DNA sequence: ATTGTATGTGGACGCAATGTCCGCTTATAG
DNA sequence: CTATAAGCGGACATTGCGTCCACATACAAT
């Protein structure tokens, strides 16, 4: 059971981190910045969150949970019921929304390899793999990560920020990937 | 024109870096390690290579050039002449070889966003885009990076190291992506 | 209420790596 | 042989990380 002061500080930390992540590039936010803004000491911060990524993950958590819930029990085509290809397309569209709405958080949490070690990646992976099974697509195990790769925050950020593509263009391109299901 | 001692030191630095990158994880190799192993001072190292990534890029350069040459002027299906889908499949196979043979270098050079800023990425991008144009595929500009995303070193490394997939499995999965060309 | 104690706090501290700076050295040209 | 531009190298300041521990405080048991 969590003590009252601990709970208060956790809330302060998350709030401060959200503000800082929103106002500047995630890797320019130091653990010290977060501690200062939250009004807690360095040790208190490290007690719960060993690094920046874990804070961003905590902040993302609720949004990701909401999407996961819709994937499991929501209406088709996102939820169960629709054909696999349509469900995959709906999943892509939803992920683009998530990336767009919380790009700063996602960039803060999932830099490089750490992306694969989050629980969320495991969930997306299981979901897409199930769709591949349902569609009877061979070579699932390798195809899953291939299909998830374009959702890497760096890729999305590059497409949006550097190339100046719209969310619609990206969503359409991702939708074309559903062609690999039936083949 | 480059002075003799400068050329000697450049060679020493690259050789030392190659050894170090081969023997341990790239991010565990510090600039200081490289300088020490090369027998040069810190300032000498920084004079040419502002960071680890630029050294890895230099080391990768010749291998990438060789592939680029084959893409431009080599035999089909890698070089010009074959249908776009086959050329894309051949490109994927060649990139898997490159990633496999030089994974440590690639991981050292292209962590996260920096991948998109290398000249090599620009080349791969132009190549794949040309294939999309040749195939008459719509939505090129967004599709290019989607098709290149699974070649991100982190993704490949995750598939090989953590999931334990074979190069064949990965190549086959990538080959399936060529389905998006005709559709 | 009081007190005991487990839990939590906070900032000082040591460490490791970065990138810069500048006096010294050396290659090369005339 | 000498002038000089280019290159060298290591000391230094800086920055961020993660730990540690003396102190504080919430909560429960009496």
mmCIF file of N, CA and C in Angstrom, chain A residues 8-79:
data_model
loop_
_atom_site.group_PDB
_atom_site.id
_atom_site.type_symbol
_atom_site.label_atom_id
_atom_site.label_comp_id
_atom_site.label_asym_id
_atom_site.label_seq_id
_atom_site.Cartn_x
_atom_site.Cartn_y
_atom_site.Cartn_z
ATOM 1 N N UNK A 8 1.278 11.561 -3.590
ATOM 2 C CA UNK A 8 1.290 12.968 -3.976
ATOM 3 C C UNK A 8 2.483 13.258 -4.862
ATOM 4 N N UNK A 9 3.633 12.750 -4.466
ATOM 5 C CA UNK A 9 4.838 12.999 -5.255
ATOM 6 C C UNK A 9 4.785 12.329 -6.620
ATOM 7 N N UNK A 10 4.208 11.143 -6.668
ATOM 8 C CA UNK A 10 4.085 10.477 -7.967
ATOM 9 C C UNK A 10 3.273 11.353 -8.913
ATOM 10 N N UNK A 11 2.157 11.877 -8.411
ATOM 11 C CA UNK A 11 1.310 12.735 -9.243
ATOM 12 C C UNK A 11 2.065 13.983 -9.694
ATOM 13 N N UNK A 12 2.793 14.588 -8.752
ATOM 14 C CA UNK A 12 3.586 15.774 -9.087
ATOM 15 C C UNK A 12 4.600 15.479 -10.180
ATOM 16 N N UNK A 13 5.253 14.361 -10.055
ATOM 17 C CA UNK A 13 6.301 13.997 -11.024
ATOM 18 C C UNK A 13 5.703 13.831 -12.412
ATOM 19 N N UNK A 14 4.598 13.103 -12.488
ATOM 20 C CA UNK A 14 3.986 12.861 -13.795
ATOM 21 C C UNK A 14 3.508 14.167 -14.413
ATOM 22 N N UNK A 15 2.941 15.024 -13.585
ATOM 23 C CA UNK A 15 2.446 16.299 -14.090
ATOM 24 C C UNK A 15 3.598 17.161 -14.616
ATOM 25 N N UNK A 16 4.662 17.224 -13.835
ATOM 26 C CA UNK A 16 5.822 18.014 -14.246
ATOM 27 C C UNK A 16 6.429 17.462 -15.531
ATOM 28 N N UNK A 17 6.548 16.153 -15.599
ATOM 29 C CA UNK A 17 7.146 15.527 -16.786
ATOM 30 C C UNK A 17 6.293 15.794 -18.022
ATOM 31 N N UNK A 18 4.986 15.725 -17.856
ATOM 32 C CA UNK A 18 4.092 15.968 -18.992
ATOM 33 C C UNK A 18 4.303 17.382 -19.533
ATOM 34 N N UNK A 19 4.394 18.352 -18.624
ATOM 35 C CA UNK A 19 4.622 19.736 -19.039
ATOM 36 C C UNK A 19 5.951 19.882 -19.766
ATOM 37 N N UNK A 20 6.992 19.302 -19.200
ATOM 38 C CA UNK A 20 8.323 19.452 -19.791
ATOM 39 C C UNK A 20 8.418 18.756 -21.144
ATOM 40 N N UNK A 21 7.864 17.571 -21.233
ATOM 41 C CA UNK A 21 7.900 16.849 -22.501
ATOM 42 C C UNK A 21 7.142 17.616 -23.582
ATOM 43 N N UNK A 22 6.104 18.309 -23.153
ATOM 44 C CA UNK A 22 5.297 19.034 -24.133
ATOM 45 C C UNK A 22 6.031 20.264 -24.665
ATOM 46 N N UNK A 23 6.838 20.856 -23.812
ATOM 47 C CA UNK A 23 7.411 22.148 -24.221
ATOM 48 C C UNK A 23 8.756 22.056 -24.914
ATOM 49 N N UNK A 24 9.444 20.924 -24.787
ATOM 50 C CA UNK A 24 10.700 20.801 -25.540
ATOM 51 C C UNK A 24 11.031 19.345 -25.833
ATOM 52 N N UNK A 25 11.990 19.176 -26.706
ATOM 53 C CA UNK A 25 12.416 17.851 -27.142
ATOM 54 C C UNK A 25 12.764 16.943 -25.951
ATOM 55 N N UNK A 26 12.218 15.735 -25.946
ATOM 56 C CA UNK A 26 12.323 14.826 -24.800
ATOM 57 C C UNK A 26 13.754 14.605 -24.319
ATOM 58 N N UNK A 27 14.694 14.456 -25.245
ATOM 59 C CA UNK A 27 16.053 14.173 -24.791
ATOM 60 C C UNK A 27 16.742 15.411 -24.234
ATOM 61 N N UNK A 28 16.079 16.553 -24.323
ATOM 62 C CA UNK A 28 16.613 17.751 -23.683
ATOM 63 C C UNK A 28 16.050 17.931 -22.280
ATOM 64 N N UNK A 29 15.177 17.046 -21.890
ATOM 65 C CA UNK A 29 14.641 17.084 -20.536
ATOM 66 C C UNK A 29 15.466 16.137 -19.668
ATOM 67 N N UNK A 30 16.138 16.693 -18.674
ATOM 68 C CA UNK A 30 16.952 15.839 -17.811
ATOM 69 C C UNK A 30 16.131 15.396 -16.602
ATOM 70 N N UNK A 31 16.598 14.349 -15.971
ATOM 71 C CA UNK A 31 15.937 13.868 -14.768
ATOM 72 C C UNK A 31 15.918 14.967 -13.711
ATOM 73 N N UNK A 32 16.970 15.761 -13.716
ATOM 74 C CA UNK A 32 17.067 16.862 -12.778
ATOM 75 C C UNK A 32 15.985 17.911 -13.046
ATOM 76 N N UNK A 33 15.764 18.209 -14.306
ATOM 77 C CA UNK A 33 14.713 19.151 -14.674
ATOM 78 C C UNK A 33 13.371 18.701 -14.095
ATOM 79 N N UNK A 34 13.090 17.441 -14.300
ATOM 80 C CA UNK A 34 11.807 16.898 -13.852
ATOM 81 C C UNK A 34 11.693 16.992 -12.332
ATOM 82 N N UNK A 35 12.770 16.604 -11.654
ATOM 83 C CA UNK A 35 12.758 16.660 -10.194
ATOM 84 C C UNK A 35 12.521 18.090 -9.703
ATOM 85 N N UNK A 36 13.245 19.029 -10.303
ATOM 86 C CA UNK A 36 13.110 20.433 -9.902
ATOM 87 C C UNK A 36 11.682 20.927 -10.116
ATOM 88 N N UNK A 37 11.169 20.699 -11.323
ATOM 89 C CA UNK A 37 9.830 21.169 -11.670
ATOM 90 C C UNK A 37 8.766 20.533 -10.763
ATOM 91 N N UNK A 38 8.999 19.286 -10.410
ATOM 92 C CA UNK A 38 8.036 18.577 -9.555
ATOM 93 C C UNK A 38 8.211 18.986 -8.092
ATOM 94 N N UNK A 39 9.322 19.653 -7.792
ATOM 95 C CA UNK A 39 9.575 20.053 -6.414
ATOM 96 C C UNK A 39 9.937 18.889 -5.505
ATOM 97 N N UNK A 40 10.554 17.886 -6.069
ATOM 98 C CA UNK A 40 11.019 16.762 -5.256
ATOM 99 C C UNK A 40 12.515 16.592 -5.450
ATOM 100 N N UNK A 41 13.105 15.814 -4.594
ATOM 101 C CA UNK A 41 14.543 15.585 -4.700
ATOM 102 C C UNK A 41 14.854 14.540 -5.747
ATOM 103 N N UNK A 42 16.138 14.512 -6.111
ATOM 104 C CA UNK A 42 16.608 13.572 -7.103
ATOM 105 C C UNK A 42 16.332 12.121 -6.692
ATOM 106 N N UNK A 43 16.600 11.833 -5.449
ATOM 107 C CA UNK A 43 16.414 10.467 -4.946
ATOM 108 C C UNK A 43 14.976 10.015 -5.022
ATOM 109 N N UNK A 44 14.080 10.924 -4.723
ATOM 110 C CA UNK A 44 12.652 10.600 -4.753
ATOM 111 C C UNK A 44 12.229 10.217 -6.161
ATOM 112 N N UNK A 45 12.759 10.986 -7.125
ATOM 113 C CA UNK A 45 12.424 10.707 -8.517
ATOM 114 C C UNK A 45 12.909 9.316 -8.920
ATOM 115 N N UNK A 46 14.178 9.049 -8.605
ATOM 116 C CA UNK A 46 14.771 7.780 -9.019
ATOM 117 C C UNK A 46 14.143 6.579 -8.301
ATOM 118 N N UNK A 47 13.558 6.825 -7.155
ATOM 119 C CA UNK A 47 12.924 5.732 -6.422
ATOM 120 C C UNK A 47 11.908 5.013 -7.289
ATOM 121 N N UNK A 48 11.159 5.748 -8.062
ATOM 122 C CA UNK A 48 10.115 5.125 -8.883
ATOM 123 C C UNK A 48 10.492 4.972 -10.336
ATOM 124 N N UNK A 49 11.105 6.014 -10.864
ATOM 125 C CA UNK A 49 11.373 5.999 -12.302
ATOM 126 C C UNK A 49 12.874 6.018 -12.557
ATOM 127 N N UNK A 50 13.410 4.903 -12.988
ATOM 128 C CA UNK A 50 14.861 4.815 -13.165
ATOM 129 C C UNK A 50 15.381 5.638 -14.333
ATOM 130 N N UNK A 51 14.523 5.991 -15.258
ATOM 131 C CA UNK A 51 14.969 6.820 -16.369
ATOM 132 C C UNK A 51 13.792 7.559 -17.014
ATOM 133 N N UNK A 52 14.129 8.457 -17.932
ATOM 134 C CA UNK A 52 13.115 9.243 -18.642
ATOM 135 C C UNK A 52 12.072 8.349 -19.297
ATOM 136 N N UNK A 53 12.561 7.301 -19.924
ATOM 137 C CA UNK A 53 11.660 6.442 -20.686
ATOM 138 C C UNK A 53 10.526 5.899 -19.811
ATOM 139 N N UNK A 54 10.859 5.493 -18.601
ATOM 140 C CA UNK A 54 9.833 4.884 -17.757
ATOM 141 C C UNK A 54 8.764 5.901 -17.368
ATOM 142 N N UNK A 55 9.142 7.164 -17.295
ATOM 143 C CA UNK A 55 8.152 8.199 -17.005
ATOM 144 C C UNK A 55 7.223 8.378 -18.199
ATOM 145 N N UNK A 56 7.821 8.443 -19.381
ATOM 146 C CA UNK A 56 7.011 8.594 -20.583
ATOM 147 C C UNK A 56 6.083 7.403 -20.755
ATOM 148 N N UNK A 57 6.583 6.224 -20.443
ATOM 149 C CA UNK A 57 5.744 5.025 -20.526
ATOM 150 C C UNK A 57 4.550 5.151 -19.584
ATOM 151 N N UNK A 58 4.820 5.622 -18.377
ATOM 152 C CA UNK A 58 3.734 5.788 -17.407
ATOM 153 C C UNK A 58 2.697 6.784 -17.924
ATOM 154 N N UNK A 59 3.172 7.849 -18.552
ATOM 155 C CA UNK A 59 2.247 8.859 -19.068
ATOM 156 C C UNK A 59 1.438 8.320 -20.247
ATOM 157 N N UNK A 60 2.084 7.488 -21.045
ATOM 158 C CA UNK A 60 1.411 6.927 -22.215
ATOM 159 C C UNK A 60 0.415 5.852 -21.838
ATOM 160 N N UNK A 61 0.680 5.268 -20.708
ATOM 161 C CA UNK A 61 -0.026 4.058 -20.319
ATOM 162 C C UNK A 61 -1.520 4.116 -20.524
ATOM 163 N N UNK A 62 -2.146 5.167 -20.017
ATOM 164 C CA UNK A 62 -3.610 5.192 -20.077
ATOM 165 C C UNK A 62 -4.134 5.256 -21.508
ATOM 166 N N UNK A 63 -3.418 6.017 -22.352
ATOM 167 C CA UNK A 63 -3.851 6.111 -23.752
ATOM 168 C C UNK A 63 -3.720 4.758 -24.447
ATOM 169 N N UNK A 64 -2.606 4.100 -24.164
ATOM 170 C CA UNK A 64 -2.402 2.803 -24.795
ATOM 171 C C UNK A 64 -3.410 1.784 -24.286
ATOM 172 N N UNK A 65 -3.689 1.837 -23.022
ATOM 173 C CA UNK A 65 -4.680 0.922 -22.462
ATOM 174 C C UNK A 65 -6.029 1.094 -23.150
ATOM 175 N N UNK A 66 -6.407 2.331 -23.385
ATOM 176 C CA UNK A 66 -7.695 2.602 -24.022
ATOM 177 C C UNK A 66 -7.760 1.944 -25.398
ATOM 178 N N UNK A 67 -6.667 2.083 -26.151
ATOM 179 C CA UNK A 67 -6.649 1.470 -27.479
ATOM 180 C C UNK A 67 -6.649 -0.055 -27.379
ATOM 181 N N UNK A 68 -5.907 -0.559 -26.431
ATOM 182 C CA UNK A 68 -5.849 -2.008 -26.257
ATOM 183 C C UNK A 68 -7.224 -2.560 -25.924
ATOM 184 N N UNK A 69 -7.924 -1.825 -25.107
ATOM 185 C CA UNK A 69 -9.288 -2.230 -24.743
ATOM 186 C C UNK A 69 -10.176 -2.287 -25.980
ATOM 187 N N UNK A 70 -10.062 -1.272 -26.825
ATOM 188 C CA UNK A 70 -10.892 -1.246 -28.031
ATOM 189 C C UNK A 70 -10.518 -2.367 -29.004
ATOM 190 N N UNK A 71 -9.243 -2.702 -29.030
ATOM 191 C CA UNK A 71 -8.821 -3.799 -29.905
ATOM 192 C C UNK A 71 -9.415 -5.126 -29.443
ATOM 193 N N UNK A 72 -9.471 -5.282 -28.129
ATOM 194 C CA UNK A 72 -9.935 -6.559 -27.578
ATOM 195 C C UNK A 72 -11.447 -6.676 -27.576
ATOM 196 N N UNK A 73 -12.111 -5.574 -27.227
ATOM 197 C CA UNK A 73 -13.551 -5.685 -27.001
ATOM 198 C C UNK A 73 -14.380 -4.600 -27.673
ATOM 199 N N UNK A 74 -13.741 -3.779 -28.502
ATOM 200 C CA UNK A 74 -14.476 -2.686 -29.129
ATOM 201 C C UNK A 74 -15.254 -3.122 -30.356
ATOM 202 N N UNK A 75 -15.851 -2.143 -31.001
ATOM 203 C CA UNK A 75 -16.616 -2.401 -32.221
ATOM 204 C C UNK A 75 -15.678 -2.755 -33.382
ATOM 205 N N UNK A 76 -16.138 -3.573 -34.312
ATOM 206 C CA UNK A 76 -15.388 -3.747 -35.555
ATOM 207 C C UNK A 76 -15.388 -2.434 -36.326
ATOM 208 N N UNK A 77 -14.446 -2.140 -37.197
ATOM 209 C CA UNK A 77 -13.380 -3.086 -37.578
ATOM 210 C C UNK A 77 -12.187 -3.108 -36.623
ATOM 211 N N UNK A 78 -12.147 -2.194 -35.660
ATOM 212 C CA UNK A 78 -11.011 -2.208 -34.738
ATOM 213 C C UNK A 78 -11.078 -3.446 -33.851
ATOM 214 N N UNK A 79 -12.240 -3.678 -33.310
ATOM 215 C CA UNK A 79 -12.432 -4.837 -32.446
ATOM 216 C C UNK A 79 -12.722 -6.091 -33.268
#
